[in-house]
Amino acid sequence: MKIAVTGTDGFVGSALVRLAGPLVYAQHRGPDAGGFDLAEQRRIETLFDGADVVVHLAGPSAVGKSFAAPAEFARVHAAGTASVLAAAERIGVRRFVHVSSAEVYGRVVPVPVVETAPIAPVSPYGAAKWAGEVLVASAAQRGAFDAVTILRPFSIYGPGLRSEGLVGRLVRQAAARVPMRVFSTAPVRDYVHVDDVVHALMLASARTSGGLLTLNIAAGRPVTVPDLAVLCAEIGGGPSELCEIGSADRPSALDILWLVADISFAERAIEWRPTIALRDGLRSCMADGTCA
């Protein structure tokens, strides 16, 4: 299997390259990493030529930053996805894996979210990701590919994660053995290790038929901010004191307080299950030192 990957300069993309090794046939990196923009369709076609499957990961992932730059997020995640789809279809790639986000669900009721739940994104990032999904689904419906998989990861963490995210901040503060400060203690999230996400990508890439599948990728377990802080403190050996400092990277009225997945469909459809416990995953983050 020859896999062409967009966004290998990103968190998940770099993990895929690390774990998939020689199966990664071609790598796209964004302009900030010395690569090229997704709008350059001819260059994408050249890159994809000979690949069996495309895994599309490219694009900015910082939800908070999307409120300040909605047009840029829409350009990359919507127009960029259209360009990647067109390139893959034009040169005859038969399998396509698109990485979306749980942000497309928006503010949901506090029960595990299934893939058929209403789509109601509240951030420009979530809206742009949904636009990308619509384009991918349209390509699948017209028969552009034999197998199309859309993955909706929830809160991804692991070595190499952004230090400004919640997990990154808590890991950094725990490693320094200082009291931990967060914007808010209210959100409940579902954390999935990046290596487990890569495993899902590999299983999705191996699909050779069956049309379109949309799958939640998560641990299926709610985790509060205080519980996450306690785990980080225990691993780092510092105080578990937690201080809420207010402010945030998104308008408070648009904060998503609960986002937890039902992962039973992914378990059935591609036989995927998360394998890395949160404590072990956080320990790997602290040992890696990338959030320090």
PDB file of C-alpha atoms in Angstrom:
ATOM      1  CA  MET A   1       0.000   0.000   0.000  1.00  0.00           C
ATOM      2  CA  LYS A   2       1.377   3.394  -1.051  1.00  0.00           C
ATOM      3  CA  ILE A   3       0.029   6.285   1.027  1.00  0.00           C
ATOM      4  CA  ALA A   4       0.244   9.944  -0.022  1.00  0.00           C
ATOM      5  CA  VAL A   5      -0.189  12.283   2.933  1.00  0.00           C
ATOM      6  CA  THR A   6      -0.952  15.989   3.065  1.00  0.00           C
ATOM      7  CA  GLY A   7       0.128  17.953   6.120  1.00  0.00           C
ATOM      8  CA  THR A   8       3.092  15.856   7.237  1.00  0.00           C
ATOM      9  CA  ASP A   9       4.505  18.940   8.965  1.00  0.00           C
ATOM     10  CA  GLY A  10       1.583  18.838  11.410  1.00  0.00           C
ATOM     11  CA  PHE A  11       1.034  16.959  14.664  1.00  0.00           C
ATOM     12  CA  VAL A  12      -0.914  13.973  13.295  1.00  0.00           C
ATOM     13  CA  GLY A  13       0.856  13.963   9.932  1.00  0.00           C
ATOM     14  CA  SER A  14       4.302  13.704  11.485  1.00  0.00           C
ATOM     15  CA  ALA A  15       3.077  10.874  13.735  1.00  0.00           C
ATOM     16  CA  LEU A  16       1.719   9.024  10.689  1.00  0.00           C
ATOM     17  CA  VAL A  17       5.082   9.321   8.935  1.00  0.00           C
ATOM     18  CA  ARG A  18       6.854   8.098  12.075  1.00  0.00           C
ATOM     19  CA  LEU A  19       4.645   5.046  12.569  1.00  0.00           C
ATOM     20  CA  ALA A  20       3.778   4.083   8.979  1.00  0.00           C
ATOM     21  CA  GLY A  21       7.376   4.312   7.789  1.00  0.00           C
ATOM     22  CA  PRO A  22       7.929   3.057   4.225  1.00  0.00           C
ATOM     23  CA  LEU A  23       4.190   2.862   3.530  1.00  0.00           C
ATOM     24  CA  VAL A  24       4.218   6.666   3.252  1.00  0.00           C
ATOM     25  CA  TYR A  25       4.861   7.043  -0.466  1.00  0.00           C
ATOM     26  CA  ALA A  26       4.611  10.821  -0.751  1.00  0.00           C
ATOM     27  CA  GLN A  27       4.550  13.717   1.710  1.00  0.00           C
ATOM     28  CA  HIS A  28       3.077  17.185   1.363  1.00  0.00           C
ATOM     29  CA  ARG A  29       4.232  19.961   3.677  1.00  0.00           C
ATOM     30  CA  GLY A  30       2.686  23.410   3.918  1.00  0.00           C
ATOM     31  CA  PRO A  31       4.336  26.682   2.837  1.00  0.00           C
ATOM     32  CA  ASP A  32       5.489  27.484   6.380  1.00  0.00           C
ATOM     33  CA  ALA A  33       7.479  24.237   6.403  1.00  0.00           C
ATOM     34  CA  GLY A  34       9.117  24.765   3.007  1.00  0.00           C
ATOM     35  CA  GLY A  35       6.367  23.048   1.017  1.00  0.00           C
ATOM     36  CA  PHE A  36       3.530  24.430  -1.106  1.00  0.00           C
ATOM     37  CA  ASP A  37      -0.061  25.591  -0.868  1.00  0.00           C
ATOM     38  CA  LEU A  38      -2.927  23.177  -1.479  1.00  0.00           C
ATOM     39  CA  ALA A  39      -4.212  25.537  -4.171  1.00  0.00           C
ATOM     40  CA  GLU A  40      -1.371  24.335  -6.425  1.00  0.00           C
ATOM     41  CA  GLN A  41      -3.340  21.417  -7.845  1.00  0.00           C
ATOM     42  CA  ARG A  42      -0.822  20.458 -10.536  1.00  0.00           C
ATOM     43  CA  ARG A  43       1.918  20.053  -7.929  1.00  0.00           C
ATOM     44  CA  ILE A  44      -0.429  17.930  -5.826  1.00  0.00           C
ATOM     45  CA  GLU A  45      -1.154  15.709  -8.843  1.00  0.00           C
ATOM     46  CA  THR A  46       2.567  15.177  -9.392  1.00  0.00           C
ATOM     47  CA  LEU A  47       3.019  14.323  -5.711  1.00  0.00           C
ATOM     48  CA  PHE A  48       0.110  11.865  -5.658  1.00  0.00           C
ATOM     49  CA  ASP A  49       1.025  10.072  -8.887  1.00  0.00           C
ATOM     50  CA  GLY A  50       1.444   6.346  -8.144  1.00  0.00           C
ATOM     51  CA  ALA A  51      -0.264   6.409  -4.747  1.00  0.00           C
ATOM     52  CA  ASP A  52      -2.960   3.915  -3.768  1.00  0.00           C
ATOM     53  CA  VAL A  53      -4.591   6.130  -1.146  1.00  0.00           C
ATOM     54  CA  VAL A  54      -4.562   9.773  -0.089  1.00  0.00           C
ATOM     55  CA  VAL A  55      -4.728  10.749   3.584  1.00  0.00           C
ATOM     56  CA  HIS A  56      -5.695  14.412   3.803  1.00  0.00           C
ATOM     57  CA  LEU A  57      -4.522  16.061   7.027  1.00  0.00           C
ATOM     58  CA  ALA A  58      -3.323  19.496   5.945  1.00  0.00           C
ATOM     59  CA  GLY A  59      -4.671  22.701   7.433  1.00  0.00           C
ATOM     60  CA  PRO A  60      -4.537  24.774  10.612  1.00  0.00           C
ATOM     61  CA  SER A  61      -6.033  23.061  13.663  1.00  0.00           C
ATOM     62  CA  ALA A  62      -6.064  25.754  16.368  1.00  0.00           C
ATOM     63  CA  VAL A  63      -9.776  26.321  17.001  1.00  0.00           C
ATOM     64  CA  GLY A  64      -9.246  29.565  18.912  1.00  0.00           C
ATOM     65  CA  LYS A  65      -7.208  31.132  16.127  1.00  0.00           C
ATOM     66  CA  SER A  66     -10.007  30.499  13.630  1.00  0.00           C
ATOM     67  CA  PHE A  67     -12.116  33.240  15.239  1.00  0.00           C
ATOM     68  CA  ALA A  68      -9.480  35.792  14.215  1.00  0.00           C
ATOM     69  CA  ALA A  69      -8.870  34.347  10.739  1.00  0.00           C
ATOM     70  CA  PRO A  70     -12.097  32.718   9.514  1.00  0.00           C
ATOM     71  CA  ALA A  71     -11.434  33.376   5.829  1.00  0.00           C
ATOM     72  CA  GLU A  72      -8.026  31.701   5.932  1.00  0.00           C
ATOM     73  CA  PHE A  73      -9.394  28.649   7.739  1.00  0.00           C
ATOM     74  CA  ALA A  74     -12.196  28.386   5.188  1.00  0.00           C
ATOM     75  CA  ARG A  75      -9.757  28.778   2.298  1.00  0.00           C
ATOM     76  CA  VAL A  76      -7.472  25.977   3.460  1.00  0.00           C
ATOM     77  CA  HIS A  77     -10.038  23.521   4.792  1.00  0.00           C
ATOM     78  CA  ALA A  78     -12.692  24.029   2.109  1.00  0.00           C
ATOM     79  CA  ALA A  79     -10.968  25.233  -1.071  1.00  0.00           C
ATOM     80  CA  GLY A  80      -7.815  23.292  -0.169  1.00  0.00           C
ATOM     81  CA  THR A  81      -9.798  20.074   0.276  1.00  0.00           C
ATOM     82  CA  ALA A  82     -11.510  20.654  -3.084  1.00  0.00           C
ATOM     83  CA  SER A  83      -8.079  20.969  -4.713  1.00  0.00           C
ATOM     84  CA  VAL A  84      -6.787  17.784  -3.057  1.00  0.00           C
ATOM     85  CA  LEU A  85      -9.908  15.853  -4.093  1.00  0.00           C
ATOM     86  CA  ALA A  86      -9.646  17.076  -7.677  1.00  0.00           C
ATOM     87  CA  ALA A  87      -5.971  16.121  -7.871  1.00  0.00           C
ATOM     88  CA  ALA A  88      -6.567  12.639  -6.466  1.00  0.00           C
ATOM     89  CA  GLU A  89      -9.509  12.021  -8.783  1.00  0.00           C
ATOM     90  CA  ARG A  90      -7.716  13.345 -11.857  1.00  0.00           C
ATOM     91  CA  ILE A  91      -4.752  10.965 -11.536  1.00  0.00           C
ATOM     92  CA  GLY A  92      -6.868   7.959 -10.586  1.00  0.00           C
ATOM     93  CA  VAL A  93      -6.249   7.426  -6.868  1.00  0.00           C
ATOM     94  CA  ARG A  94      -9.035   5.063  -5.755  1.00  0.00           C
ATOM     95  CA  ARG A  95      -9.057   5.544  -1.955  1.00  0.00           C
ATOM     96  CA  PHE A  96      -9.401   8.720   0.071  1.00  0.00           C
ATOM     97  CA  VAL A  97      -9.170   9.306   3.833  1.00  0.00           C
ATOM     98  CA  HIS A  98     -10.205  12.715   5.122  1.00  0.00           C
ATOM     99  CA  VAL A  99      -9.473  13.860   8.663  1.00  0.00           C
ATOM    100  CA  SER A 100     -12.202  16.174   9.906  1.00  0.00           C
ATOM    101  CA  SER A 101     -12.911  17.078  13.554  1.00  0.00           C
ATOM    102  CA  ALA A 102     -15.444  16.577  16.336  1.00  0.00           C
ATOM    103  CA  GLU A 103     -15.785  20.373  16.259  1.00  0.00           C
ATOM    104  CA  VAL A 104     -18.384  19.888  13.493  1.00  0.00           C
ATOM    105  CA  TYR A 105     -20.891  18.744  16.146  1.00  0.00           C
ATOM    106  CA  GLY A 106     -20.793  22.037  18.037  1.00  0.00           C
ATOM    107  CA  ARG A 107     -22.563  22.313  21.378  1.00  0.00           C
ATOM    108  CA  VAL A 108     -24.180  18.951  21.976  1.00  0.00           C
ATOM    109  CA  VAL A 109     -26.293  17.546  24.816  1.00  0.00           C
ATOM    110  CA  PRO A 110     -24.150  15.745  27.433  1.00  0.00           C
ATOM    111  CA  VAL A 111     -24.449  12.225  26.052  1.00  0.00           C
ATOM    112  CA  PRO A 112     -21.937  10.320  23.883  1.00  0.00           C
ATOM    113  CA  VAL A 113     -22.139  11.715  20.341  1.00  0.00           C
ATOM    114  CA  VAL A 114     -22.884   9.358  17.453  1.00  0.00           C
ATOM    115  CA  GLU A 115     -21.930  10.060  13.852  1.00  0.00           C
ATOM    116  CA  THR A 116     -25.550  10.750  12.889  1.00  0.00           C
ATOM    117  CA  ALA A 117     -25.924  13.550  15.460  1.00  0.00           C
ATOM    118  CA  PRO A 118     -26.914  16.992  14.120  1.00  0.00           C
ATOM    119  CA  ILE A 119     -24.076  19.044  12.674  1.00  0.00           C
ATOM    120  CA  ALA A 120     -23.962  22.534  14.196  1.00  0.00           C
ATOM    121  CA  PRO A 121     -20.422  23.945  14.365  1.00  0.00           C
ATOM    122  CA  VAL A 122     -19.970  27.106  16.420  1.00  0.00           C
ATOM    123  CA  SER A 123     -16.364  27.933  15.473  1.00  0.00           C
ATOM    124  CA  PRO A 124     -15.051  28.991  12.060  1.00  0.00           C
ATOM    125  CA  TYR A 125     -12.721  25.991  12.286  1.00  0.00           C
ATOM    126  CA  GLY A 126     -15.644  23.608  12.812  1.00  0.00           C
ATOM    127  CA  ALA A 127     -17.586  25.214   9.964  1.00  0.00           C
ATOM    128  CA  ALA A 128     -14.593  24.977   7.626  1.00  0.00           C
ATOM    129  CA  LYS A 129     -14.086  21.325   8.542  1.00  0.00           C
ATOM    130  CA  TRP A 130     -17.756  20.639   7.819  1.00  0.00           C
ATOM    131  CA  ALA A 131     -17.404  22.300   4.402  1.00  0.00           C
ATOM    132  CA  GLY A 132     -14.508  19.943   3.698  1.00  0.00           C
ATOM    133  CA  GLU A 133     -16.642  16.966   4.724  1.00  0.00           C
ATOM    134  CA  VAL A 134     -19.423  18.019   2.346  1.00  0.00           C
ATOM    135  CA  LEU A 135     -16.965  18.177  -0.535  1.00  0.00           C
ATOM    136  CA  VAL A 136     -15.568  14.746   0.322  1.00  0.00           C
ATOM    137  CA  ALA A 137     -19.049  13.234   0.635  1.00  0.00           C
ATOM    138  CA  SER A 138     -20.001  14.727  -2.721  1.00  0.00           C
ATOM    139  CA  ALA A 139     -16.978  13.093  -4.363  1.00  0.00           C
ATOM    140  CA  ALA A 140     -17.916   9.772  -2.776  1.00  0.00           C
ATOM    141  CA  GLN A 141     -21.512  10.026  -3.963  1.00  0.00           C
ATOM    142  CA  ARG A 142     -20.516  10.611  -7.573  1.00  0.00           C
ATOM    143  CA  GLY A 143     -18.209   7.578  -7.489  1.00  0.00           C
ATOM    144  CA  ALA A 144     -14.898   9.427  -7.657  1.00  0.00           C
ATOM    145  CA  PHE A 145     -13.290   6.831  -5.352  1.00  0.00           C
ATOM    146  CA  ASP A 146     -13.897   3.195  -4.422  1.00  0.00           C
ATOM    147  CA  ALA A 147     -13.538   3.806  -0.680  1.00  0.00           C
ATOM    148  CA  VAL A 148     -13.844   7.105   1.190  1.00  0.00           C
ATOM    149  CA  THR A 149     -13.433   7.440   4.948  1.00  0.00           C
ATOM    150  CA  ILE A 150     -14.060  10.569   6.997  1.00  0.00           C
ATOM    151  CA  LEU A 151     -12.594  10.462  10.485  1.00  0.00           C
ATOM    152  CA  ARG A 152     -13.783  12.826  13.210  1.00  0.00           C
ATOM    153  CA  PRO A 153     -11.127  12.769  15.938  1.00  0.00           C
ATOM    154  CA  PHE A 154     -12.014  14.242  19.308  1.00  0.00           C
ATOM    155  CA  SER A 155      -9.282  15.734  21.539  1.00  0.00           C
ATOM    156  CA  ILE A 156      -5.980  14.399  20.197  1.00  0.00           C
ATOM    157  CA  TYR A 157      -2.929  14.483  22.439  1.00  0.00           C
ATOM    158  CA  GLY A 158       0.498  12.863  22.552  1.00  0.00           C
ATOM    159  CA  PRO A 159       4.183  13.626  21.992  1.00  0.00           C
ATOM    160  CA  GLY A 160       4.597  16.610  19.705  1.00  0.00           C
ATOM    161  CA  LEU A 161       1.291  18.262  20.602  1.00  0.00           C
ATOM    162  CA  ARG A 162       0.908  22.046  20.658  1.00  0.00           C
ATOM    163  CA  SER A 163       2.151  23.496  23.933  1.00  0.00           C
ATOM    164  CA  GLU A 164      -0.582  26.156  23.956  1.00  0.00           C
ATOM    165  CA  GLY A 165      -3.459  23.651  24.085  1.00  0.00           C
ATOM    166  CA  LEU A 166      -4.991  22.513  27.385  1.00  0.00           C
ATOM    167  CA  VAL A 167      -3.064  19.230  27.602  1.00  0.00           C
ATOM    168  CA  GLY A 168       0.148  20.965  26.554  1.00  0.00           C
ATOM    169  CA  ARG A 169      -0.233  23.677  29.187  1.00  0.00           C
ATOM    170  CA  LEU A 170      -1.042  21.199  31.949  1.00  0.00           C
ATOM    171  CA  VAL A 171       1.839  18.889  31.013  1.00  0.00           C
ATOM    172  CA  ARG A 172       4.255  21.829  30.899  1.00  0.00           C
ATOM    173  CA  GLN A 173       3.128  23.149  34.279  1.00  0.00           C
ATOM    174  CA  ALA A 174       3.127  19.695  35.866  1.00  0.00           C
ATOM    175  CA  ALA A 175       6.656  19.041  34.600  1.00  0.00           C
ATOM    176  CA  ALA A 176       7.749  22.325  36.197  1.00  0.00           C
ATOM    177  CA  ARG A 177       5.986  21.274  39.439  1.00  0.00           C
ATOM    178  CA  VAL A 178       4.073  24.536  39.739  1.00  0.00           C
ATOM    179  CA  PRO A 179       0.358  25.105  40.523  1.00  0.00           C
ATOM    180  CA  MET A 180      -1.646  24.659  37.341  1.00  0.00           C
ATOM    181  CA  ARG A 181      -3.589  27.500  35.722  1.00  0.00           C
ATOM    182  CA  VAL A 182      -6.348  27.020  33.139  1.00  0.00           C
ATOM    183  CA  PHE A 183      -8.851  29.270  31.417  1.00  0.00           C
ATOM    184  CA  SER A 184     -11.805  27.235  32.658  1.00  0.00           C
ATOM    185  CA  THR A 185     -12.439  24.052  34.615  1.00  0.00           C
ATOM    186  CA  ALA A 186     -15.870  23.500  33.017  1.00  0.00           C
ATOM    187  CA  PRO A 187     -15.182  21.657  29.709  1.00  0.00           C
ATOM    188  CA  VAL A 188     -15.463  17.873  29.528  1.00  0.00           C
ATOM    189  CA  ARG A 189     -13.532  16.256  26.698  1.00  0.00           C
ATOM    190  CA  ASP A 190     -12.691  12.861  25.203  1.00  0.00           C
ATOM    191  CA  TYR A 191      -8.926  12.399  24.798  1.00  0.00           C
ATOM    192  CA  VAL A 192      -7.410  10.055  22.229  1.00  0.00           C
ATOM    193  CA  HIS A 193      -3.678   9.455  21.816  1.00  0.00           C
ATOM    194  CA  VAL A 194      -2.155  10.412  18.475  1.00  0.00           C
ATOM    195  CA  ASP A 195      -0.765   6.883  17.986  1.00  0.00           C
ATOM    196  CA  ASP A 196      -4.298   5.493  18.269  1.00  0.00           C
ATOM    197  CA  VAL A 197      -5.425   8.048  15.673  1.00  0.00           C
ATOM    198  CA  VAL A 198      -2.657   6.867  13.343  1.00  0.00           C
ATOM    199  CA  HIS A 199      -3.852   3.282  13.809  1.00  0.00           C
ATOM    200  CA  ALA A 200      -7.332   4.395  12.727  1.00  0.00           C
ATOM    201  CA  LEU A 201      -5.822   6.126   9.689  1.00  0.00           C
ATOM    202  CA  MET A 202      -4.025   2.933   8.680  1.00  0.00           C
ATOM    203  CA  LEU A 203      -7.179   0.830   9.005  1.00  0.00           C
ATOM    204  CA  ALA A 204      -9.163   3.395   7.016  1.00  0.00           C
ATOM    205  CA  SER A 205      -6.455   3.490   4.335  1.00  0.00           C
ATOM    206  CA  ALA A 206      -6.699  -0.272   3.925  1.00  0.00           C
ATOM    207  CA  ARG A 207     -10.372  -0.126   2.918  1.00  0.00           C
ATOM    208  CA  THR A 208     -10.666  -0.957  -0.776  1.00  0.00           C
ATOM    209  CA  SER A 209     -14.420  -0.758  -1.306  1.00  0.00           C
ATOM    210  CA  GLY A 210     -17.691   0.071   0.405  1.00  0.00           C
ATOM    211  CA  GLY A 211     -18.177   3.714  -0.446  1.00  0.00           C
ATOM    212  CA  LEU A 212     -18.350   6.365   2.276  1.00  0.00           C
ATOM    213  CA  LEU A 213     -17.837   5.810   6.004  1.00  0.00           C
ATOM    214  CA  THR A 214     -17.832   8.542   8.667  1.00  0.00           C
ATOM    215  CA  LEU A 215     -16.321   7.536  12.001  1.00  0.00           C
ATOM    216  CA  ASN A 216     -15.746   9.053  15.427  1.00  0.00           C
ATOM    217  CA  ILE A 217     -12.215   8.492  16.706  1.00  0.00           C
ATOM    218  CA  ALA A 218     -11.893   8.922  20.469  1.00  0.00           C
ATOM    219  CA  ALA A 219     -11.541   7.012  23.720  1.00  0.00           C
ATOM    220  CA  GLY A 220     -15.274   7.126  24.442  1.00  0.00           C
ATOM    221  CA  ARG A 221     -14.599   8.384  27.965  1.00  0.00           C
ATOM    222  CA  PRO A 222     -15.436  11.784  29.489  1.00  0.00           C
ATOM    223  CA  VAL A 223     -12.568  13.551  31.263  1.00  0.00           C
ATOM    224  CA  THR A 224     -12.950  16.760  33.280  1.00  0.00           C
ATOM    225  CA  VAL A 225     -10.284  19.445  33.484  1.00  0.00           C
ATOM    226  CA  PRO A 226      -9.691  18.800  37.225  1.00  0.00           C
ATOM    227  CA  ASP A 227      -9.276  15.068  36.582  1.00  0.00           C
ATOM    228  CA  LEU A 228      -6.815  15.783  33.772  1.00  0.00           C
ATOM    229  CA  ALA A 229      -4.868  18.150  36.029  1.00  0.00           C
ATOM    230  CA  VAL A 230      -4.662  15.576  38.828  1.00  0.00           C
ATOM    231  CA  LEU A 231      -3.280  12.963  36.430  1.00  0.00           C
ATOM    232  CA  CYS A 232      -0.655  15.394  35.124  1.00  0.00           C
ATOM    233  CA  ALA A 233       0.335  16.383  38.669  1.00  0.00           C
ATOM    234  CA  GLU A 234       0.687  12.758  39.738  1.00  0.00           C
ATOM    235  CA  ILE A 235       2.928  11.980  36.771  1.00  0.00           C
ATOM    236  CA  GLY A 236       5.000  15.137  37.169  1.00  0.00           C
ATOM    237  CA  GLY A 237       5.277  14.891  40.935  1.00  0.00           C
ATOM    238  CA  GLY A 238       4.050  18.434  41.511  1.00  0.00           C
ATOM    239  CA  PRO A 239       1.070  20.037  43.229  1.00  0.00           C
ATOM    240  CA  SER A 240      -2.438  19.260  41.980  1.00  0.00           C
ATOM    241  CA  GLU A 241      -3.637  22.767  42.830  1.00  0.00           C
ATOM    242  CA  LEU A 242      -5.721  24.126  39.960  1.00  0.00           C
ATOM    243  CA  CYS A 243      -6.488  27.797  39.399  1.00  0.00           C
ATOM    244  CA  GLU A 244      -9.103  29.090  36.944  1.00  0.00           C
ATOM    245  CA  ILE A 245      -7.836  32.362  35.481  1.00  0.00           C
ATOM    246  CA  GLY A 246     -10.679  33.224  33.095  1.00  0.00           C
ATOM    247  CA  SER A 247     -10.362  34.477  29.520  1.00  0.00           C
ATOM    248  CA  ALA A 248      -9.866  31.931  26.761  1.00  0.00           C
ATOM    249  CA  ASP A 249      -8.931  31.439  23.122  1.00  0.00           C
ATOM    250  CA  ARG A 250     -12.564  31.612  21.996  1.00  0.00           C
ATOM    251  CA  PRO A 251     -15.638  33.662  23.042  1.00  0.00           C
ATOM    252  CA  SER A 252     -16.979  32.151  26.260  1.00  0.00           C
ATOM    253  CA  ALA A 253     -20.547  32.106  24.875  1.00  0.00           C
ATOM    254  CA  LEU A 254     -19.322  29.750  22.153  1.00  0.00           C
ATOM    255  CA  ASP A 255     -17.328  27.394  24.351  1.00  0.00           C
ATOM    256  CA  ILE A 256     -18.222  23.718  23.979  1.00  0.00           C
ATOM    257  CA  LEU A 257     -18.650  22.331  27.474  1.00  0.00           C
ATOM    258  CA  TRP A 258     -19.185  18.665  26.576  1.00  0.00           C
ATOM    259  CA  LEU A 259     -17.749  16.714  23.659  1.00  0.00           C
ATOM    260  CA  VAL A 260     -17.537  12.967  24.194  1.00  0.00           C
ATOM    261  CA  ALA A 261     -17.863  10.266  21.544  1.00  0.00           C
ATOM    262  CA  ASP A 262     -19.721   7.061  21.005  1.00  0.00           C
ATOM    263  CA  ILE A 263     -17.055   4.985  19.223  1.00  0.00           C
ATOM    264  CA  SER A 264     -19.041   1.792  18.713  1.00  0.00           C
ATOM    265  CA  PHE A 265     -19.420   2.343  14.960  1.00  0.00           C
ATOM    266  CA  ALA A 266     -15.647   2.606  14.425  1.00  0.00           C
ATOM    267  CA  GLU A 267     -15.234  -0.578  16.447  1.00  0.00           C
ATOM    268  CA  ARG A 268     -17.652  -2.396  14.153  1.00  0.00           C
ATOM    269  CA  ALA A 269     -16.789  -0.826  10.810  1.00  0.00           C
ATOM    270  CA  ILE A 270     -12.975  -0.976  10.807  1.00  0.00           C
ATOM    271  CA  GLU A 271     -12.332  -2.972  14.007  1.00  0.00           C
ATOM    272  CA  TRP A 272     -10.568  -0.018  15.621  1.00  0.00           C
ATOM    273  CA  ARG A 273     -10.264   0.486  19.365  1.00  0.00           C
ATOM    274  CA  PRO A 274      -8.077   2.865  21.360  1.00  0.00           C
ATOM    275  CA  THR A 275      -5.267   1.075  23.169  1.00  0.00           C
ATOM    276  CA  ILE A 276      -3.365   3.779  25.056  1.00  0.00           C
ATOM    277  CA  ALA A 277      -4.657   4.681  28.514  1.00  0.00           C
ATOM    278  CA  LEU A 278      -4.779   8.387  29.333  1.00  0.00           C
ATOM    279  CA  ARG A 279      -2.240   8.084  32.169  1.00  0.00           C
ATOM    280  CA  ASP A 280       0.240   6.299  29.914  1.00  0.00           C
ATOM    281  CA  GLY A 281      -0.338   8.785  27.117  1.00  0.00           C
ATOM    282  CA  LEU A 282       0.243  11.777  29.391  1.00  0.00           C
ATOM    283  CA  ARG A 283       3.410  10.139  30.664  1.00  0.00           C
ATOM    284  CA  SER A 284       4.623   9.867  27.070  1.00  0.00           C
ATOM    285  CA  CYS A 285       3.957  13.591  26.591  1.00  0.00           C
ATOM    286  CA  MET A 286       5.963  14.487  29.678  1.00  0.00           C
ATOM    287  CA  ALA A 287       8.835  12.191  28.728  1.00  0.00           C
ATOM    288  CA  ASP A 288       8.916  13.641  25.223  1.00  0.00           C
ATOM    289  CA  GLY A 289       9.440  17.168  26.530  1.00  0.00           C
ATOM    290  CA  THR A 290       7.928  18.897  23.497  1.00  0.00           C
ATOM    291  CA  CYS A 291       5.542  20.900  25.684  1.00  0.00           C
ATOM    292  CA  ALA A 292       8.264  22.126  28.020  1.00  0.00           C
TER     293      ALA A 292
END
